PDB file of C-alpha atoms in Angstrom:
ATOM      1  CA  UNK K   1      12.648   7.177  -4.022  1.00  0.00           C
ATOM      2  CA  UNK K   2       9.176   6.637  -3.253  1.00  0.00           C
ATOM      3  CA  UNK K   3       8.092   7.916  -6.802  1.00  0.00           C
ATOM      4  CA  UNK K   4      10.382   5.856  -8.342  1.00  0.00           C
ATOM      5  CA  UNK K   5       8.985   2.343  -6.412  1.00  0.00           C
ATOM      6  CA  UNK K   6       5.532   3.484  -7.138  1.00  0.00           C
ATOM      7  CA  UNK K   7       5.978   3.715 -11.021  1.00  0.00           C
ATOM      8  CA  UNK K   8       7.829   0.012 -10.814  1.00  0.00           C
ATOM      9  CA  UNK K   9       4.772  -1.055  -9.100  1.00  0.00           C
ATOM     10  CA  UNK K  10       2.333   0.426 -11.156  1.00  0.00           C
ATOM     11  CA  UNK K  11       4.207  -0.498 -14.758  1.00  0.00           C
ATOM     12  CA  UNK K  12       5.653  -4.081 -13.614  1.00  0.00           C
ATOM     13  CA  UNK K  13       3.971  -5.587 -10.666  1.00  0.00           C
ATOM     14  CA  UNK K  14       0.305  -5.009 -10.944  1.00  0.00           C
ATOM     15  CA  UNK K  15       0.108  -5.870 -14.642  1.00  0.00           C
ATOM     16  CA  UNK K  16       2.226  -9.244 -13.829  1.00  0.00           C
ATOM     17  CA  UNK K  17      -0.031  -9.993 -11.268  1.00  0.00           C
ATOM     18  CA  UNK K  18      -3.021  -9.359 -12.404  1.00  0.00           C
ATOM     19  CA  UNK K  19      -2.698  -9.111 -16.355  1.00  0.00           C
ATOM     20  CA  UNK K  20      -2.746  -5.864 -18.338  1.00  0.00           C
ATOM     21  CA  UNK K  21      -6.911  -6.149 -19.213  1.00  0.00           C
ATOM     22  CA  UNK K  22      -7.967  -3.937 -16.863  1.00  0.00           C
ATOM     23  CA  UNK K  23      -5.117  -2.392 -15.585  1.00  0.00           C
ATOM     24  CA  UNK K  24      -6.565   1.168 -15.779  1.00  0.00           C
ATOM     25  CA  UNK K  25      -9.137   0.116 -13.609  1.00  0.00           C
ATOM     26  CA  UNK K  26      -7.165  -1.501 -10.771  1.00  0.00           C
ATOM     27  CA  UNK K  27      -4.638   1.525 -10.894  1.00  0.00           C
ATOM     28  CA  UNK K  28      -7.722   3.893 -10.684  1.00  0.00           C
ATOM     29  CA  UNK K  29      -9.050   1.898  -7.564  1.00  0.00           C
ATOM     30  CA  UNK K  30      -4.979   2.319  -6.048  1.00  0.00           C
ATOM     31  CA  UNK K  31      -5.355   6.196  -6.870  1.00  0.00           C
ATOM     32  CA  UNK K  32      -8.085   6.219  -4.967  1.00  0.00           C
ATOM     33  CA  UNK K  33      -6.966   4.130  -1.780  1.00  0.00           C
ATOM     34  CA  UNK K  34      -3.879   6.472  -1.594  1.00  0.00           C
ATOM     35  CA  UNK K  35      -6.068   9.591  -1.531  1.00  0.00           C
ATOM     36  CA  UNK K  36      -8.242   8.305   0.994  1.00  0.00           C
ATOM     37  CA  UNK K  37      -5.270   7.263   3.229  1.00  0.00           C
ATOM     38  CA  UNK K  38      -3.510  10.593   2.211  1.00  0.00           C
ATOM     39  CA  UNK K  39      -6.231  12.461   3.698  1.00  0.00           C
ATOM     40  CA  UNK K  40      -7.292   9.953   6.313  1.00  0.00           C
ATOM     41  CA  UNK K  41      -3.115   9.018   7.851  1.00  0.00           C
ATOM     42  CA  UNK K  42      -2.767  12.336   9.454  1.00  0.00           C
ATOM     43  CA  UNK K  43      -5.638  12.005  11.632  1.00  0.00           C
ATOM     44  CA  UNK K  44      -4.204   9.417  14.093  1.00  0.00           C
ATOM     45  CA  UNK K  45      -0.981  11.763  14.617  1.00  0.00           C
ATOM     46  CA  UNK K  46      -3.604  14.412  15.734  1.00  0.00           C
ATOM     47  CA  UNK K  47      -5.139  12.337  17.824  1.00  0.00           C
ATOM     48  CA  UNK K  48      -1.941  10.638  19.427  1.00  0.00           C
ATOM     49  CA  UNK K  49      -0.388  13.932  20.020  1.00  0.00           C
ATOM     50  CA  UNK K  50      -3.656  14.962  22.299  1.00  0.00           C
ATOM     51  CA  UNK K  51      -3.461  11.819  23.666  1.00  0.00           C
ATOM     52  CA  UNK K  52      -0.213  10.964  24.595  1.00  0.00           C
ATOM     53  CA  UNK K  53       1.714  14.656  24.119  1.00  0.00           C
ATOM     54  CA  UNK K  54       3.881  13.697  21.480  1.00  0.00           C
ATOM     55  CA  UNK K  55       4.575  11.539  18.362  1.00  0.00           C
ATOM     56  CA  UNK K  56       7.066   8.934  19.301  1.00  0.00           C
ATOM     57  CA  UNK K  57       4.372   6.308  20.274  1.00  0.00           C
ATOM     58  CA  UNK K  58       2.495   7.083  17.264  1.00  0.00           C
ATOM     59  CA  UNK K  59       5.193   6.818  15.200  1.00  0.00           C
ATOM     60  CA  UNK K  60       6.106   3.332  16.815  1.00  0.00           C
ATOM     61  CA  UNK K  61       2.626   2.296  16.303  1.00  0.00           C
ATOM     62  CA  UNK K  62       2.924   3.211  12.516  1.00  0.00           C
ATOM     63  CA  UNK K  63       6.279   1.492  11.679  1.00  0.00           C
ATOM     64  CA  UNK K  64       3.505  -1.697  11.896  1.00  0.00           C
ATOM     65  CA  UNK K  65       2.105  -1.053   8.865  1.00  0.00           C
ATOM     66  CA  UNK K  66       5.412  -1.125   6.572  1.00  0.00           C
ATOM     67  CA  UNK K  67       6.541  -4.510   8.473  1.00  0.00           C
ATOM     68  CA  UNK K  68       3.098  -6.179   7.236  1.00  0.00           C
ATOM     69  CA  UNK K  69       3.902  -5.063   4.212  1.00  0.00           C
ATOM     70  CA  UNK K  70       7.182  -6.210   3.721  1.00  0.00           C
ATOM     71  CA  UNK K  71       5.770  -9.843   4.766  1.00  0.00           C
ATOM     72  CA  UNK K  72       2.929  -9.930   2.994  1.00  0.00           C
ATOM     73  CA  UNK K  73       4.777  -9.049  -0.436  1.00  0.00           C
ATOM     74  CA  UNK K  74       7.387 -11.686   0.807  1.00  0.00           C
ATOM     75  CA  UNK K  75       4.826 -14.242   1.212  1.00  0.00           C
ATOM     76  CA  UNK K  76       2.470 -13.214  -2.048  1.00  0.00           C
ATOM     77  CA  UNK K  77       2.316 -15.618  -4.540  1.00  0.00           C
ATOM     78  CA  UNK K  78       2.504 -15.026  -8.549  1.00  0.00           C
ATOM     79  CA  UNK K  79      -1.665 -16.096  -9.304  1.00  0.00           C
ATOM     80  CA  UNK K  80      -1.282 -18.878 -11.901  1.00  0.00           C
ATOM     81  CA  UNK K  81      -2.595 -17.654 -15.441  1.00  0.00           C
ATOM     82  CA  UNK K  82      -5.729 -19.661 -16.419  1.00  0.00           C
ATOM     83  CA  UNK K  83      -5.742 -19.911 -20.205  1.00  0.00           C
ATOM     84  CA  UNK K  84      -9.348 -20.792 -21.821  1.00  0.00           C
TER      85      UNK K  84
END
């Protein structure tokens, strides 16, 4: 499911929001954020399990992230196209 969201954001959303000029450049600079955060996300589970002896209030603490999410896309805004 996740694989198939991804694609619809890479081959509909980003070029409707930000036009298809350099749309290999802003899906390189995505590539790399999810890397980084691939490598980087299990690092506070590590850390909260030493801490607290468990996952469930990392896991709490994570379900955040996915909420912001959800509002920010719900309040984004379609940038207006400014023709030259």
């Amino acid at each position: 499911m996740a694989g198939g969201l991804e694609r619809i954001a890479i081959g509909v959303i980003w070029p409707n929001y930000f036009g298809r000029k350099y749309i290999g450049s802003i899906n390189g600079v995505g590539a790399t954020i999810m890397v980084i955060g691939s490598s980087l996300g299990p690092l506070p589970f590590g850390i909260g399990f030493d801490l607290f002896g468990g996952y469930t209030i990392v896991i709490l603490l994570a379900l955040i992230f996915p909420i912001l999410g959800v509002i920010c896309s719900l309040l984004a805004k379609k940038p207006v196209k400014v023709t030259i």
